[in-house]
Short mmCIF file of C-alpha atoms and ligand atoms in Angstrom, two decimals:
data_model
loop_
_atom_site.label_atom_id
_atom_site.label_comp_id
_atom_site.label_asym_id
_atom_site.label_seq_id
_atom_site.Cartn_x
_atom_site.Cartn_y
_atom_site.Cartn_z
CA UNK A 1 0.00 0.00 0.00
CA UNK A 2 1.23 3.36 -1.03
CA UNK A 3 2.26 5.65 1.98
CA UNK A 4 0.35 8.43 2.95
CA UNK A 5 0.02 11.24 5.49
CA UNK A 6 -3.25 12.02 6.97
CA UNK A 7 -3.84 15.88 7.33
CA UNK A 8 -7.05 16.97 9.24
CA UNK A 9 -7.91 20.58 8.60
CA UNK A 10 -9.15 21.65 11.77
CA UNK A 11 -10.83 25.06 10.17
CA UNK A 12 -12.86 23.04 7.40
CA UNK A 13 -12.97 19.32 9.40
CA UNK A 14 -11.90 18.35 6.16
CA UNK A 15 -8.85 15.67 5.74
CA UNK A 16 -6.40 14.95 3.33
CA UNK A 17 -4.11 12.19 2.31
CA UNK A 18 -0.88 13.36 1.00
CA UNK A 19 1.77 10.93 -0.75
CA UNK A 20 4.83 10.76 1.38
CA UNK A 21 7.79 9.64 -0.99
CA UNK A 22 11.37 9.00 0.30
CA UNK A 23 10.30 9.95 3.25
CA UNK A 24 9.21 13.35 2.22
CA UNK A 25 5.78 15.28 1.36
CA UNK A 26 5.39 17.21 -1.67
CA UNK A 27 4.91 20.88 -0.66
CA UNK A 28 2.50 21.50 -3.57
CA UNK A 29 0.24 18.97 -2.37
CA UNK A 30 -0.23 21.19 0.44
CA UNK A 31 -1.91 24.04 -1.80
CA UNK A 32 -4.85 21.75 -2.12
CA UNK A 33 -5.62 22.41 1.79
CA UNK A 34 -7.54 25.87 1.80
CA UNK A 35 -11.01 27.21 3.37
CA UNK A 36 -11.89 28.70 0.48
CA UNK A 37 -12.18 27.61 -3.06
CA UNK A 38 -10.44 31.43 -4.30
CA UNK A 39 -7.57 31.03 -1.43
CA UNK A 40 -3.90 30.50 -2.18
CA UNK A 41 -3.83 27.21 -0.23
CA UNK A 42 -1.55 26.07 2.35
CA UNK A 43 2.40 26.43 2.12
CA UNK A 44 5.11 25.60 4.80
CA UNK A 45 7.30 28.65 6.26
CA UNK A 46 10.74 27.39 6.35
CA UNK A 47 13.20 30.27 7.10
CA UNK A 48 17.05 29.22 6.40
CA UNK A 49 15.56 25.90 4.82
CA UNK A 50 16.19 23.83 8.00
CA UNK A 51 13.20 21.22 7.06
CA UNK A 52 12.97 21.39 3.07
CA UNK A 53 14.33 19.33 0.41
CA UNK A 54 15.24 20.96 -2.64
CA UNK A 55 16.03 18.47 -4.99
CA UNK A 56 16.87 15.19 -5.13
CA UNK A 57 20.70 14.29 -5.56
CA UNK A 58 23.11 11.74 -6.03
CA UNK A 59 26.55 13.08 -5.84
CA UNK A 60 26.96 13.79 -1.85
CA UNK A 61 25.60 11.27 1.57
CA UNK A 62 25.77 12.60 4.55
CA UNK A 63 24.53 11.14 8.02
CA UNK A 64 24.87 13.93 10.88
CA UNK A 65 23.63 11.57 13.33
CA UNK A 66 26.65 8.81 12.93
CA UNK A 67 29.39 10.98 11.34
CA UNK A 68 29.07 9.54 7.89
CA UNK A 69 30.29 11.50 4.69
CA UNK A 70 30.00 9.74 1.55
CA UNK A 71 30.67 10.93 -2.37
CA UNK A 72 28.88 8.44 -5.02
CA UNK A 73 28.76 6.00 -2.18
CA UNK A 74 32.24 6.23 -1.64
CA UNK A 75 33.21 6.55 1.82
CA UNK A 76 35.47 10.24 2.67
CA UNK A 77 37.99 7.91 4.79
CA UNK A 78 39.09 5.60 1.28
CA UNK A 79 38.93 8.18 -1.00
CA UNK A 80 41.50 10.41 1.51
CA UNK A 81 43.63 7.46 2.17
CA UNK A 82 43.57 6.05 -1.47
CA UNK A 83 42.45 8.89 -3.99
CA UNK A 84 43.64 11.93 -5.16
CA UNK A 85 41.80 15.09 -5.61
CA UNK A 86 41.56 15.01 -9.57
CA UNK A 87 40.07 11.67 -9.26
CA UNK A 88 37.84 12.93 -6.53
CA UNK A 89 36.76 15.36 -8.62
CA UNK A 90 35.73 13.09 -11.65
CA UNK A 91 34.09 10.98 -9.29
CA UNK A 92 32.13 13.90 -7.97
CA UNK A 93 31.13 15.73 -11.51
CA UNK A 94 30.64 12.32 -13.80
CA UNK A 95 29.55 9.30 -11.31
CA UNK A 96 32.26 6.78 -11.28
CA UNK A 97 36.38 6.55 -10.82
CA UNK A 98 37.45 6.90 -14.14
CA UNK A 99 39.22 4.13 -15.78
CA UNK A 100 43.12 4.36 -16.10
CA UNK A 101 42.68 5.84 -19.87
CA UNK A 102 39.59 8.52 -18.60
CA UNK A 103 42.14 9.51 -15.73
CA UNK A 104 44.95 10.26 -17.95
CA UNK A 105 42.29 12.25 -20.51
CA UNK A 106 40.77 14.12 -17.52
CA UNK A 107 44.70 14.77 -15.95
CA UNK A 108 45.51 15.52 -19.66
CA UNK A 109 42.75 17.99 -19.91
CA UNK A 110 43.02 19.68 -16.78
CA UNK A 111 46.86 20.20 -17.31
CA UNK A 112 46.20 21.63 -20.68
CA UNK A 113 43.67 24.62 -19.11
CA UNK A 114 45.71 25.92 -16.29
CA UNK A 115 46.68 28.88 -17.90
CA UNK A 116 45.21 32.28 -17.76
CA UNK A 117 44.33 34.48 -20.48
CA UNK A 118 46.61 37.74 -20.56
CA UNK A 119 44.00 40.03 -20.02
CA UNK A 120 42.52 38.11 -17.09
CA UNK A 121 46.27 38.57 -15.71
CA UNK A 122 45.90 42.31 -16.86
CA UNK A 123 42.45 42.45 -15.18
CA UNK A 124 44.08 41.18 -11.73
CA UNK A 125 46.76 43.56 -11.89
CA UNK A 126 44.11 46.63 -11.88
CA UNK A 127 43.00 45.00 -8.09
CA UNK A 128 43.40 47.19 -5.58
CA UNK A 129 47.38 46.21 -3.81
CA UNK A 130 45.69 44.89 -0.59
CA UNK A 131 42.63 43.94 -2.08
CA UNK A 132 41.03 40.51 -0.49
CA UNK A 133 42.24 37.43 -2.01
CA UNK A 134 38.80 35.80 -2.23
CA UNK A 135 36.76 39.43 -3.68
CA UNK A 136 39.35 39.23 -6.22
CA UNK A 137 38.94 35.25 -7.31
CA UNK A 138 34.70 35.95 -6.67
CA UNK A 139 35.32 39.40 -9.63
CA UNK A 140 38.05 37.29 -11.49
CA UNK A 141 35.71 33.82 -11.77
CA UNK A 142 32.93 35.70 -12.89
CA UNK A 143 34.87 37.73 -15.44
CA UNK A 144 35.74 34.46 -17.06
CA UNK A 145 32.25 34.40 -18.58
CA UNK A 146 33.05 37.37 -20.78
CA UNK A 147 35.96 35.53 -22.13
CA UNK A 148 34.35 32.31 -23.60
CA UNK A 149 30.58 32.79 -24.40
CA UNK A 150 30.26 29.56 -25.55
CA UNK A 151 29.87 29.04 -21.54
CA UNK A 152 25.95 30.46 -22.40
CA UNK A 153 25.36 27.57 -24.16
CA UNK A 154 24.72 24.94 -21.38
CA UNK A 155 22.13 22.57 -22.36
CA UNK A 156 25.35 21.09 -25.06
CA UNK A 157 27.07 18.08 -23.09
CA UNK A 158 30.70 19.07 -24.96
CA UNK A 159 30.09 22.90 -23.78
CA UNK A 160 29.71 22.24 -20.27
CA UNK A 161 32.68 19.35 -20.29
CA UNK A 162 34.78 22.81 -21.64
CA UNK A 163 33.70 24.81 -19.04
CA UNK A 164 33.74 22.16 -16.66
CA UNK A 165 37.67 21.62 -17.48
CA UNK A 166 38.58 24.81 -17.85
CA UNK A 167 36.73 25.92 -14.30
CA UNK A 168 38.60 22.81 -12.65
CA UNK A 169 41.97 24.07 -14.37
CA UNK A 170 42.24 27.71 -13.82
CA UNK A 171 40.32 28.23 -10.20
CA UNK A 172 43.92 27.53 -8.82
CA UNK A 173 45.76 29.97 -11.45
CA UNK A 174 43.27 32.70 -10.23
CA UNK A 175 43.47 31.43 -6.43
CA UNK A 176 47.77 31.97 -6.45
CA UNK A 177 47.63 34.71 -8.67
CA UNK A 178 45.10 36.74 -6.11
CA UNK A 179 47.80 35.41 -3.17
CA UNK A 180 50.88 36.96 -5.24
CA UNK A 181 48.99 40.20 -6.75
CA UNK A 182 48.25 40.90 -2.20
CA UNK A 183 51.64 40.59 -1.55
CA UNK A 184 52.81 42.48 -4.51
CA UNK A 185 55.04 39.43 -5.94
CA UNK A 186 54.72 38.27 -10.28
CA UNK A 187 52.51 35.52 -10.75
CA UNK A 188 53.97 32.56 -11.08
CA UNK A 189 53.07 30.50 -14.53
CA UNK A 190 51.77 27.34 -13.84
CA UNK A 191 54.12 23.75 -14.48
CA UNK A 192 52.30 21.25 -16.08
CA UNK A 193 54.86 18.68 -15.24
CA UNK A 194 53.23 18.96 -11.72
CA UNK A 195 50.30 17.30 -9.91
CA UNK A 196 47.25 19.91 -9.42
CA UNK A 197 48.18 20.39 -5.85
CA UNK A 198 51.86 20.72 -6.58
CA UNK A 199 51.42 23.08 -9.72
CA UNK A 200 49.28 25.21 -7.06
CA UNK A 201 51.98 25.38 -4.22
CA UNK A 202 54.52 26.36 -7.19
CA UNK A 203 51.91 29.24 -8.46
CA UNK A 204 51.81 30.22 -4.86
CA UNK A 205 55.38 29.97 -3.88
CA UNK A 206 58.10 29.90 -6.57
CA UNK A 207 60.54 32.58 -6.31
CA UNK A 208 63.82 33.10 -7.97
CA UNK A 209 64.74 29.56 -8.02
CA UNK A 210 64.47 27.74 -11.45
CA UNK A 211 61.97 24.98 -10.36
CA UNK A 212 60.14 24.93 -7.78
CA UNK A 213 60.80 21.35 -5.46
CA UNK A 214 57.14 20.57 -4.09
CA UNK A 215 57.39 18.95 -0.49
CA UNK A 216 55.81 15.50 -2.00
CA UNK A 217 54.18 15.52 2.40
CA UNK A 218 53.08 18.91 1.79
CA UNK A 219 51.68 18.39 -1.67
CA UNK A 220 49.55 15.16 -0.17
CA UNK A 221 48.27 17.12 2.45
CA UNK A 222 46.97 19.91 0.43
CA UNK A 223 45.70 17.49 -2.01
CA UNK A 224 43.64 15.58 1.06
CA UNK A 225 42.22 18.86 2.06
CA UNK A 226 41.14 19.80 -1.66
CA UNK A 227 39.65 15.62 -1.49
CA UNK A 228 37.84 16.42 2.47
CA UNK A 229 36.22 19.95 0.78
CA UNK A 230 35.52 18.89 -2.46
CA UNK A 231 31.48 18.66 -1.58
CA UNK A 232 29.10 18.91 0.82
CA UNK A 233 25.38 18.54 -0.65
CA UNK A 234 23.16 21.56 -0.16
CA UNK A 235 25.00 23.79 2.06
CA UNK A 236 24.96 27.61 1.59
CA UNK A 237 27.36 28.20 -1.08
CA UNK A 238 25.98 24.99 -3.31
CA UNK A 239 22.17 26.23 -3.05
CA UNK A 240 23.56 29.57 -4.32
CA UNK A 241 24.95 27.81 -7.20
CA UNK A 242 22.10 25.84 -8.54
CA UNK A 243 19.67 28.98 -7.60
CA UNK A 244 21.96 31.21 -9.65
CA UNK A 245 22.39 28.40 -12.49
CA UNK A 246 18.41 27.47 -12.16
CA UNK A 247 17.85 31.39 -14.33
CA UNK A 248 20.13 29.56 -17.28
CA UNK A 249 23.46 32.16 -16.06
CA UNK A 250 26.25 30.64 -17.60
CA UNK A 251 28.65 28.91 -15.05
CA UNK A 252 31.48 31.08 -14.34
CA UNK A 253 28.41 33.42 -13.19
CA UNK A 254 26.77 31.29 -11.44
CA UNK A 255 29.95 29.87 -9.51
CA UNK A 256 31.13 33.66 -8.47
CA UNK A 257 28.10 33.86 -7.06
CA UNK A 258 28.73 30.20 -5.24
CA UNK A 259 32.56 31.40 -4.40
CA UNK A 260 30.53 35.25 -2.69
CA UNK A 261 27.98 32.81 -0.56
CA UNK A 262 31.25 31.07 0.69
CA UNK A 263 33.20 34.11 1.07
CA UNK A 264 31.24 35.05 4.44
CA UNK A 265 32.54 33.88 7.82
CA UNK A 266 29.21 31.55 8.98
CA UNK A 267 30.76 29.34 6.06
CA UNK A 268 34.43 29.35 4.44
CA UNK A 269 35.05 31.75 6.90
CA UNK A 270 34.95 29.64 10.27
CA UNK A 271 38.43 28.48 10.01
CA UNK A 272 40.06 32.29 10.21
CA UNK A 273 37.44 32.57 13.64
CA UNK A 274 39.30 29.44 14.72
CA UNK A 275 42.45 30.76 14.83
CA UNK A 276 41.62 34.06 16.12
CA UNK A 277 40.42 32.50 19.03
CA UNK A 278 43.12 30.02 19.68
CA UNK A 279 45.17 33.45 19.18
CA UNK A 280 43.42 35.12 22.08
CA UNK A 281 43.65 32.70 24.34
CA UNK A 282 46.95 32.89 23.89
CA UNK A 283 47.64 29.65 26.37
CA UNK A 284 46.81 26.68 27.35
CA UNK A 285 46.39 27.91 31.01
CA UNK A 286 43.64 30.41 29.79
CA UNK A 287 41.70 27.14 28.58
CA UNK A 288 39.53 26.57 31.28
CA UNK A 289 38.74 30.26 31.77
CA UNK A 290 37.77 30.34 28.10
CA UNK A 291 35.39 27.07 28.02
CA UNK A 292 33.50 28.79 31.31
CA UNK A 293 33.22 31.87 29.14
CA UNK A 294 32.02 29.71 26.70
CA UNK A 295 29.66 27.91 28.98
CA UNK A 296 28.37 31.05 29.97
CA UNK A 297 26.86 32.18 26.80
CA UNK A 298 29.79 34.67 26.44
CA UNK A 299 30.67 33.69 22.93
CA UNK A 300 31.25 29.68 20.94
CA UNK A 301 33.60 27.45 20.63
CA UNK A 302 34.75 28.33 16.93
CA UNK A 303 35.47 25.20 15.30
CA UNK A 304 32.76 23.05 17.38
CA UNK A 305 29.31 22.31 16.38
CA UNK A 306 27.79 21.97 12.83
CA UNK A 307 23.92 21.91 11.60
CA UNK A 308 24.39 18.13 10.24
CA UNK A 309 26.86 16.51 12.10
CA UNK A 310 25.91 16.16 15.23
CA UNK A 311 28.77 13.49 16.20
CA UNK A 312 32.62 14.07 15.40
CA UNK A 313 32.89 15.28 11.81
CA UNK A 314 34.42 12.79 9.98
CA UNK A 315 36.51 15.20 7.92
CA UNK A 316 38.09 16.45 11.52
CA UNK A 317 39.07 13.19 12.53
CA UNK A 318 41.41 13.42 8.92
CA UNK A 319 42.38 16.45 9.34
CA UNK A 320 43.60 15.67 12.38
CA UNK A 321 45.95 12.95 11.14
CA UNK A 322 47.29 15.07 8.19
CA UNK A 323 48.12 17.69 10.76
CA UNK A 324 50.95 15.45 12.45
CA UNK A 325 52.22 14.69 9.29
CA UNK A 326 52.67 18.82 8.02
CA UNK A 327 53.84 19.74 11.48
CA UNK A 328 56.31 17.18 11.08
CA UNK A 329 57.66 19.28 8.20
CA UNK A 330 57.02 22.80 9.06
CA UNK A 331 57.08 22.87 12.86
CA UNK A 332 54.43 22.47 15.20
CA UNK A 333 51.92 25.68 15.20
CA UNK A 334 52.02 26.95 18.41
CA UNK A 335 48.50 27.09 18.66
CA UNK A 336 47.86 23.34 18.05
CA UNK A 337 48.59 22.57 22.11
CA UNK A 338 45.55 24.98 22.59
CA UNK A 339 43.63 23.69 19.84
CA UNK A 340 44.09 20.42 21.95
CA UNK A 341 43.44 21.09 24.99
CA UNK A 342 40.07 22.75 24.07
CA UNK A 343 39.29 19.59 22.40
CA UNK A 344 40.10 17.49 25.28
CA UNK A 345 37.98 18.96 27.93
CA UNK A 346 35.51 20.10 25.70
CA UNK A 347 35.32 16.15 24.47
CA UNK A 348 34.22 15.26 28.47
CA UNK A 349 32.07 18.74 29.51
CA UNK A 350 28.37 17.76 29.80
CA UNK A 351 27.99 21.01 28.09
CA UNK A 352 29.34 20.03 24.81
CA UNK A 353 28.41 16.31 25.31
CA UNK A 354 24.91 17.11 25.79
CA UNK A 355 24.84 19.31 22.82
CA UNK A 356 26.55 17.05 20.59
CA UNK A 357 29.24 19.36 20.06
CA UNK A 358 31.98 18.05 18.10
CA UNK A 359 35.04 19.34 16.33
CA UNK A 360 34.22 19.80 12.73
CA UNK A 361 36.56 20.26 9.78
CA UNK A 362 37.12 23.76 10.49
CA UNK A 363 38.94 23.15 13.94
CA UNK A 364 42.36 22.10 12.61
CA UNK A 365 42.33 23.35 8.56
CA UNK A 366 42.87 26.65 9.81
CA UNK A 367 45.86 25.35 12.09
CA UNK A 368 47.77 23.30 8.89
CA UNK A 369 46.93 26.29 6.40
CA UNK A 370 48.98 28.48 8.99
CA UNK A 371 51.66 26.01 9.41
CA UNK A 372 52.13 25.97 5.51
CA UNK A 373 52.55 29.41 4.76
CA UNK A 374 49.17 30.39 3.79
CA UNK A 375 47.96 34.00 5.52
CA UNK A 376 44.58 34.04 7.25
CA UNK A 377 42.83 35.57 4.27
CA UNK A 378 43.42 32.70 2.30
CA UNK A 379 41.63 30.61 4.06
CA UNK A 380 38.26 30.78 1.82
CA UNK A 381 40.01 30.48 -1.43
CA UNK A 382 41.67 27.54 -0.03
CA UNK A 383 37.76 26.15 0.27
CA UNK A 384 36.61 27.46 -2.97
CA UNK A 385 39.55 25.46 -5.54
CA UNK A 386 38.09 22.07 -4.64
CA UNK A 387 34.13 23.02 -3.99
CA UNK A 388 34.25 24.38 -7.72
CA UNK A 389 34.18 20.12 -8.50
CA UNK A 390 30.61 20.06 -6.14
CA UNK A 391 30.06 23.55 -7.16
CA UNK A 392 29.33 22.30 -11.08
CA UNK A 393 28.82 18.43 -10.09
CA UNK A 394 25.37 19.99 -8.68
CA UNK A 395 24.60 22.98 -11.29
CA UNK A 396 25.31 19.97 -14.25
CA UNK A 397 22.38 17.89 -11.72
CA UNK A 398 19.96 20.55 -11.24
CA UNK A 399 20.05 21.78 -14.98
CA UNK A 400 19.60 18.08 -16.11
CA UNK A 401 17.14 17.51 -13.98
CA UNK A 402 13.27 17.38 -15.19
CA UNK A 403 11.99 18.05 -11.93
CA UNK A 404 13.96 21.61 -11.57
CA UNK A 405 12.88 25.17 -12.92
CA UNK A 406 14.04 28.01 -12.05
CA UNK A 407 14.11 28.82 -8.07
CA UNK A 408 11.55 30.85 -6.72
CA UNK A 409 10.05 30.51 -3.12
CA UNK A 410 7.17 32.10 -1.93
CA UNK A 411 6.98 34.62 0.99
CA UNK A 412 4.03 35.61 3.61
CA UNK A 413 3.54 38.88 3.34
CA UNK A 414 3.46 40.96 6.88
CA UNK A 415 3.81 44.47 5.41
CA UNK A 416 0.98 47.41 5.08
CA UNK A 417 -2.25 46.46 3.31
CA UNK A 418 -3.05 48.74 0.41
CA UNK A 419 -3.38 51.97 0.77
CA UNK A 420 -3.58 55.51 -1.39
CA UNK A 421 -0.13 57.62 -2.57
CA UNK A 422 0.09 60.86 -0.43
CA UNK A 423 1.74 63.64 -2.38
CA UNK A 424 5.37 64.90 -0.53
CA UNK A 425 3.08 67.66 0.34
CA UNK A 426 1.04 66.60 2.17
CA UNK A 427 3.10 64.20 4.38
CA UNK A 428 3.53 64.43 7.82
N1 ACO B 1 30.17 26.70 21.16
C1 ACO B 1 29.32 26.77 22.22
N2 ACO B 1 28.03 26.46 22.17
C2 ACO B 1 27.54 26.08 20.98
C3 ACO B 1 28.35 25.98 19.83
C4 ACO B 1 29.72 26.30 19.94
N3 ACO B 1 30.53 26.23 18.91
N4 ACO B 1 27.60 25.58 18.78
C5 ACO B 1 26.36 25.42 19.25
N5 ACO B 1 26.32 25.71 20.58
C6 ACO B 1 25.17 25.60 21.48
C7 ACO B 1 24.17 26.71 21.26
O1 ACO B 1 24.43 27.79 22.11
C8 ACO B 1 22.88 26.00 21.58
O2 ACO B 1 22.80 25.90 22.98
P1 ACO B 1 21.38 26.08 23.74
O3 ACO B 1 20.54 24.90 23.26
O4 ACO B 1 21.70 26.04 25.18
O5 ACO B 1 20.83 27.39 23.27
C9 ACO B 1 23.08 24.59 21.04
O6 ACO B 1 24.50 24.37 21.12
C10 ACO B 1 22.58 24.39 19.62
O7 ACO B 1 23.19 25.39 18.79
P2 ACO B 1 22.55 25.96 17.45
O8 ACO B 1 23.11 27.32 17.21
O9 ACO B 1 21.06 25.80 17.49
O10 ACO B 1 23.10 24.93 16.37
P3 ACO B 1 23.09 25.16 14.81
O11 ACO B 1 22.97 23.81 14.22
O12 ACO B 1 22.12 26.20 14.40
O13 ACO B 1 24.56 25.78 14.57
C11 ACO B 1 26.81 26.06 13.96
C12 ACO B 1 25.59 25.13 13.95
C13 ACO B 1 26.48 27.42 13.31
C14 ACO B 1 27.94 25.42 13.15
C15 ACO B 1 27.24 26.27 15.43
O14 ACO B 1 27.55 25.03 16.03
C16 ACO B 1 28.41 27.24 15.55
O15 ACO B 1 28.21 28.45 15.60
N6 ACO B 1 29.67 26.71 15.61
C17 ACO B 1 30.83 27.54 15.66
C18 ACO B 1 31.14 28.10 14.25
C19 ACO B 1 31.73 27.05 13.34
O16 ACO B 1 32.64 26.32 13.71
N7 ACO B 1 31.23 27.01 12.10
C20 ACO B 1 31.75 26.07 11.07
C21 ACO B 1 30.73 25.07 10.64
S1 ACO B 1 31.45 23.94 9.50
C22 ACO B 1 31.37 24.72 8.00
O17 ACO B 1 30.57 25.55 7.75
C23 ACO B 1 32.32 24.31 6.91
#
């Protein structure tokens, strides 16, 4: 028997059985509740979308409860042990691991793309000299759309595989050149005899020498993090891309509007809050004072918490690991003995245990981004290279889906009822 919800409207006595499918109710079958047959109908007020399904998807599973992150089924603990992040990617944006001979195509492809246009260069150079890393790589991304207008056409398979690569390739061109243009050093060209994370360190970091020698612990690690941010199913950024892509913008527009969702500090942003705290506690003495604070309502725990996971996010726990490793390299950030001492009592307070308040991926990134060189604002441009693989894995889904138009919800209107235009007048 087909599953269905029983609604009794107690203004009309009247009841209704609504079709509940995966779990879920159709909001439009709502609009057939009403007291009259002229009225609207019913609707659902959801404010910050904390109860409503969008769409349906099949790149990203995530289980909150249990601390479960999966991409295509794949769990986030192989694919960071065992994958890297171009392979990620391609598993993210077409459905499978590619074969050997669609790896070395996709590699091929990618390695082909990293290079800029000269007048996107030119256009960076006109930035402002301490202009923000990540406004510059939101203006630059979207700029890109004037440069191939081909982008416009997206229902083509072959022009969104072009955009696709050339998005994948040249977000970490535009990411080191905004890093170099803020502290007033030439860009560095890319090497294509480099992996995508190496290349990126070399864009970042080159100086006078010839080549640039990639740390092959420091490469892995950056290429884990890229494979750890890569996607995360509807969050704030990602429903900003389909919503921009669900008007037909092309999608360089529609993922600088993606990159300026991410840009603010409730999302890509909570690293940098991180380490500002851990800087103003200054020691690991001040701890306790700091988690009573805390306790008190006098401020969070930056770095703790998230709206899905409520057990340890599964991305901290690899984070944590690849932290060891860089610190064996660069030195241990002073602020990591903080960082764990917060997590240990935190980890036992009834407070945070009773809330379900876990370290989430944010806690130590900030910590290893530090350690490698990387200034604080960074951080979010760090998030954006790899979420531009969700970012289009998820605009491709929601423009190929038949269930999708374009993304309008509905409001309920508290403001003045109608009423007649006063001239200036006769104001008071
Ligand atoms: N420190 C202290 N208390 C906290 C924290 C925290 N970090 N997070 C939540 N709480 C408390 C709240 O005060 C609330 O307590 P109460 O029930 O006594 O009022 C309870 O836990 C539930 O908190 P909510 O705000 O309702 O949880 P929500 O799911 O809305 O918030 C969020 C999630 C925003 C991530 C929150 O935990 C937070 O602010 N964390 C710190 C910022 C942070 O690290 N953000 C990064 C998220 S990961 C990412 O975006 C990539």
């Amino acid at each position: 028997m087909a599953e269905t919800l029983t609604i009794t409207d107690n203004r009309t006595g009247k009841q209704y059985d609504v079709p509940i499918h995966d779990g879920t109710i159709k909001a439009t079958d709502l609009r057939q509740i009403k007291v009259t047959p002229g009225e609207f109908g019913m609707m659902t007020y959801d404010p910050a979308f904390m109860n409503t399904a969008a769409c349906k998807s099949r790149i990203t599973y995530i289980d909150g409860d249990t601390g479960i992150l999966e991409y295509r089924g794949y769990p986030i603990e192989q694919l960071a042990e065992q994958s890297d992040f171009l392979e990620t990617a391609y598993l993210i944006l077409f459905g499978e691991l590619p074969t050997n001979a669609q790896h070395e195509e996709w590699t091929r492809d990618i390695t082909q793309h990293t290079m800029l246009h000269t007048n996107i260069s030119k256009l960076m150079e006109g930035f402002q000299y301490d202009a923000h890393p990540m406004g510059m790589f939101i203006s630059t991304v979207g700029a890109l759309s004037t440069f191939y207008s081909d982008a416009k056409n997206i229902f083509s398979v072959e022009s969104r595989r072009l955009q696709t690569i050339r998005l994948i390739a040249k977000v970490p061109t535009i990411a080191a050149y905004a890093y170099r243009h803020s502290i007033g050093r030439p860009y560095n060209l890319p090497d294509n005899d480099l992996s995508y994370a190496g290349n990126f360190l070399n864009m970042l970091f080159r100086m006078t020498e010839p080549r640039y020698q990639v740390n092959p612990v420091l490469e892995r690690a950056l290429d884990v993090l890229f494979i750890l941010h890569a996607d995360h199913e509807q969050n704030c950024s990602t429903s900003t891309m389909r919503n921009i892509g669900s008007s037909h913008a092309d999608p360089y527009s529609s993922l600088a509007g993606a990159a300026a969702a991410l840009y603010g500090p409730l999302h890509g942003g909570a690293n940098e809050a991180v380490l500002r705290m851990l800087t103003e506690i200054g020691s690991i003495q001040n701890v306790p004072a700091f988690i009573k604070r805390v306790k008190g309502g006098d401020g969070r725990l930056m770095g703790f918490g998230h709206r899905v996971y409520k057990s340890y996010d599964p991305r901290a726990t690899i984070i944590k690991r690849i932290a060891d490793l860089v610190f064996d390299v660069t030195g241990k950030n002073p602020l990591l003995e903080i960082a764990l001492e917060l997590e240990r009592i935190a980890l036992v307070d009834d407070y945070f245990v009773s809330r379900k308040l876990y370290p989430n991926v944010d806690f130590y990134s900030g910590l290893i981004y530090q350690a490698m060189g990387f200034p604080v604002d960074m951080f979010p441009v760090l998030f954006a290279i790899p979420r531009t693989a969700g970012w289009i894995a998820q605009w491709e889904e929601m423009l190929t889906d038949p269930d999708q138009k374009i993304a309008r919800p509905r409001q309920i209107y508290i403001g003045p009822a109608k009423r007649d235009y006063v001239s200036r007048d006769k104001r008071k």
